[in-house]
């Protein structure tokens, strides 16, 4: 099992619906420096952590450079290598610097967009059990549909970093 900082309490932010990006009344969570990464295989370290905590359908890549959100599923982003400046919450959200060892947990509807990244930036993404990932761009029609689907997205049973007793479980309420 990967080493997780026992002191790691996530930063918790709530983003308002801006009329195009619905966001979510549940908080967006960011663990800074939460995961001690294996230098040779940091992606595998994050995959083991997420998998051990019940989050799957994993992928490796970066964060898209266009504003988007997911209306049918929650998402976790584990930063395996490098660093990036990402705007979370849509155009009126917050820009955060994320780097290797950080983990961001996005409740369904949370806008996100990579503004800049180091050449070695690498992310492992994953989802709790449920429907497959959907990608929505901020349009009035997508926003209207998302307002119907987001409340139906089931709460995860576990925090992808700290498991069944993790902060997500106590902070996210239906």
GROMACS .gro file of C-alpha atoms in nm:
model
  174
    1UNK     CA    1   0.000   0.000   0.000
    2UNK     CA    2   0.140   0.345  -0.089
    3UNK     CA    3   0.247   0.572   0.194
    4UNK     CA    4  -0.008   0.845   0.264
    5UNK     CA    5   0.069   1.140   0.488
    6UNK     CA    6  -0.132   1.084   0.805
    7UNK     CA    7  -0.149   1.461   0.862
    8UNK     CA    8  -0.295   1.521   0.517
    9UNK     CA    9  -0.626   1.699   0.560
   10UNK     CA   10  -0.759   1.824   0.230
   11UNK     CA   11  -0.819   2.182   0.130
   12UNK     CA   12  -1.196   2.210   0.086
   13UNK     CA   13  -1.357   2.454  -0.160
   14UNK     CA   14  -1.714   2.495  -0.280
   15UNK     CA   15  -1.769   2.653  -0.621
   16UNK     CA   16  -2.095   2.822  -0.719
   17UNK     CA   17  -2.292   2.734  -1.031
   18UNK     CA   18  -2.197   3.005  -1.282
   19UNK     CA   19  -2.477   2.938  -1.531
   20UNK     CA   20  -2.257   2.730  -1.764
   21UNK     CA   21  -2.052   2.517  -1.524
   22UNK     CA   22  -2.285   2.364  -1.264
   23UNK     CA   23  -2.016   2.271  -1.009
   24UNK     CA   24  -2.153   2.099  -0.699
   25UNK     CA   25  -2.263   2.197  -0.347
   26UNK     CA   26  -2.030   1.923  -0.216
   27UNK     CA   27  -1.673   2.047  -0.167
   28UNK     CA   28  -1.390   2.002  -0.412
   29UNK     CA   29  -1.101   1.852  -0.210
   30UNK     CA   30  -0.724   1.883  -0.260
   31UNK     CA   31  -0.468   1.687  -0.062
   32UNK     CA   32  -0.129   1.863  -0.091
   33UNK     CA   33   0.170   1.629  -0.076
   34UNK     CA   34  -0.048   1.339   0.036
   35UNK     CA   35   0.125   1.053  -0.145
   36UNK     CA   36   0.489   0.947  -0.108
   37UNK     CA   37   0.569   0.850  -0.466
   38UNK     CA   38   0.801   0.576  -0.587
   39UNK     CA   39   1.053   0.772  -0.796
   40UNK     CA   40   1.073   0.506  -1.063
   41UNK     CA   41   0.702   0.427  -1.089
   42UNK     CA   42   0.492   0.713  -0.947
   43UNK     CA   43   0.188   0.636  -1.164
   44UNK     CA   44   0.178   0.280  -1.028
   45UNK     CA   45   0.199   0.414  -0.671
   46UNK     CA   46  -0.113   0.627  -0.727
   47UNK     CA   47  -0.295   0.347  -0.910
   48UNK     CA   48  -0.234   0.111  -0.617
   49UNK     CA   49  -0.366   0.371  -0.372
   50UNK     CA   50  -0.681   0.447  -0.570
   51UNK     CA   51  -0.746   0.079  -0.642
   52UNK     CA   52  -0.702  -0.020  -0.277
   53UNK     CA   53  -0.967   0.240  -0.189
   54UNK     CA   54  -1.221   0.119  -0.445
   55UNK     CA   55  -1.169   0.377  -0.722
   56UNK     CA   56  -1.113   0.233  -1.070
   57UNK     CA   57  -1.158   0.288  -1.446
   58UNK     CA   58  -0.813   0.450  -1.425
   59UNK     CA   59  -0.629   0.641  -1.693
   60UNK     CA   60  -0.293   0.819  -1.732
   61UNK     CA   61  -0.258   1.153  -1.909
   62UNK     CA   62  -0.280   1.519  -1.811
   63UNK     CA   63  -0.571   1.761  -1.766
   64UNK     CA   64  -0.738   1.897  -2.079
   65UNK     CA   65  -0.652   2.257  -2.170
   66UNK     CA   66  -1.020   2.341  -2.229
   67UNK     CA   67  -1.287   2.395  -1.965
   68UNK     CA   68  -1.495   2.083  -1.905
   69UNK     CA   69  -1.674   1.887  -1.634
   70UNK     CA   70  -1.831   1.546  -1.575
   71UNK     CA   71  -2.205   1.538  -1.505
   72UNK     CA   72  -2.252   1.168  -1.430
   73UNK     CA   73  -1.949   1.076  -1.220
   74UNK     CA   74  -1.708   1.205  -0.953
   75UNK     CA   75  -1.337   1.209  -1.045
   76UNK     CA   76  -1.002   1.192  -0.865
   77UNK     CA   77  -0.677   1.325  -1.012
   78UNK     CA   78  -0.348   1.201  -0.864
   79UNK     CA   79  -0.043   1.400  -0.972
   80UNK     CA   80   0.235   1.152  -1.047
   81UNK     CA   81   0.498   1.378  -1.204
   82UNK     CA   82   0.566   1.745  -1.258
   83UNK     CA   83   0.334   2.033  -1.179
   84UNK     CA   84   0.057   2.238  -1.339
   85UNK     CA   85  -0.162   2.541  -1.288
   86UNK     CA   86  -0.525   2.425  -1.311
   87UNK     CA   87  -0.839   2.633  -1.278
   88UNK     CA   88  -1.106   2.445  -1.086
   89UNK     CA   89  -1.468   2.559  -1.066
   90UNK     CA   90  -1.495   2.722  -1.410
   91UNK     CA   91  -1.404   3.072  -1.522
   92UNK     CA   92  -1.505   3.215  -1.182
   93UNK     CA   93  -1.331   2.937  -0.988
   94UNK     CA   94  -0.983   2.919  -0.838
   95UNK     CA   95  -0.644   2.862  -0.997
   96UNK     CA   96  -0.430   2.614  -0.805
   97UNK     CA   97  -0.075   2.494  -0.849
   98UNK     CA   98  -0.079   2.114  -0.823
   99UNK     CA   99   0.233   1.899  -0.817
  100UNK     CA  100   0.361   1.544  -0.777
  101UNK     CA  101   0.210   1.381  -0.468
  102UNK     CA  102  -0.104   1.600  -0.468
  103UNK     CA  103  -0.452   1.456  -0.512
  104UNK     CA  104  -0.761   1.652  -0.625
  105UNK     CA  105  -1.112   1.508  -0.579
  106UNK     CA  106  -1.382   1.661  -0.797
  107UNK     CA  107  -1.749   1.606  -0.719
  108UNK     CA  108  -1.960   1.564  -1.035
  109UNK     CA  109  -2.007   1.895  -1.218
  110UNK     CA  110  -1.681   2.058  -1.105
  111UNK     CA  111  -1.525   2.253  -1.390
  112UNK     CA  112  -1.154   2.206  -1.457
  113UNK     CA  113  -0.901   2.327  -1.712
  114UNK     CA  114  -0.521   2.308  -1.732
  115UNK     CA  115  -0.375   2.656  -1.783
  116UNK     CA  116  -0.006   2.553  -1.791
  117UNK     CA  117   0.199   2.246  -1.710
  118UNK     CA  118   0.557   2.125  -1.686
  119UNK     CA  119   0.672   1.902  -1.971
  120UNK     CA  120   0.676   1.597  -1.741
  121UNK     CA  121   0.326   1.657  -1.597
  122UNK     CA  122   0.153   1.322  -1.550
  123UNK     CA  123  -0.184   1.251  -1.390
  124UNK     CA  124  -0.360   0.930  -1.288
  125UNK     CA  125  -0.737   0.973  -1.297
  126UNK     CA  126  -0.997   0.738  -1.152
  127UNK     CA  127  -1.366   0.711  -1.067
  128UNK     CA  128  -1.573   0.543  -0.798
  129UNK     CA  129  -1.790   0.248  -0.907
  130UNK     CA  130  -2.078   0.362  -1.126
  131UNK     CA  131  -2.143   0.495  -1.473
  132UNK     CA  132  -1.858   0.568  -1.715
  133UNK     CA  133  -1.696   0.911  -1.740
  134UNK     CA  134  -1.877   1.169  -1.951
  135UNK     CA  135  -1.714   1.486  -2.079
  136UNK     CA  136  -1.923   1.803  -2.090
  137UNK     CA  137  -1.827   2.143  -2.224
  138UNK     CA  138  -1.989   2.452  -2.071
  139UNK     CA  139  -2.295   2.519  -2.289
  140UNK     CA  140  -2.649   2.615  -2.183
  141UNK     CA  141  -2.788   2.279  -2.306
  142UNK     CA  142  -2.521   2.074  -2.123
  143UNK     CA  143  -2.575   2.282  -1.809
  144UNK     CA  144  -2.951   2.217  -1.815
  145UNK     CA  145  -2.896   1.840  -1.852
  146UNK     CA  146  -2.625   1.838  -1.582
  147UNK     CA  147  -2.859   1.997  -1.327
  148UNK     CA  148  -3.074   1.683  -1.363
  149UNK     CA  149  -2.795   1.422  -1.361
  150UNK     CA  150  -2.559   1.556  -1.092
  151UNK     CA  151  -2.803   1.506  -0.799
  152UNK     CA  152  -2.843   1.141  -0.907
  153UNK     CA  153  -2.468   1.062  -0.890
  154UNK     CA  154  -2.416   0.824  -0.599
  155UNK     CA  155  -2.184   0.918  -0.316
  156UNK     CA  156  -1.860   0.718  -0.310
  157UNK     CA  157  -1.828   0.473  -0.022
  158UNK     CA  158  -1.459   0.561   0.020
  159UNK     CA  159  -1.217   0.850  -0.002
  160UNK     CA  160  -0.964   0.759  -0.279
  161UNK     CA  161  -0.673   0.860  -0.053
  162UNK     CA  162  -0.782   0.759   0.298
  163UNK     CA  163  -1.048   0.493   0.241
  164UNK     CA  164  -1.374   0.437   0.427
  165UNK     CA  165  -1.284   0.672   0.714
  166UNK     CA  166  -1.145   0.951   0.495
  167UNK     CA  167  -1.254   1.314   0.486
  168UNK     CA  168  -1.458   1.273   0.166
  169UNK     CA  169  -1.693   1.034   0.348
  170UNK     CA  170  -1.767   1.291   0.621
  171UNK     CA  171  -1.758   1.605   0.400
  172UNK     CA  172  -1.972   1.485   0.109
  173UNK     CA  173  -2.338   1.452   0.199
  174UNK     CA  174  -2.629   1.391  -0.038
   0.00000   0.00000   0.00000
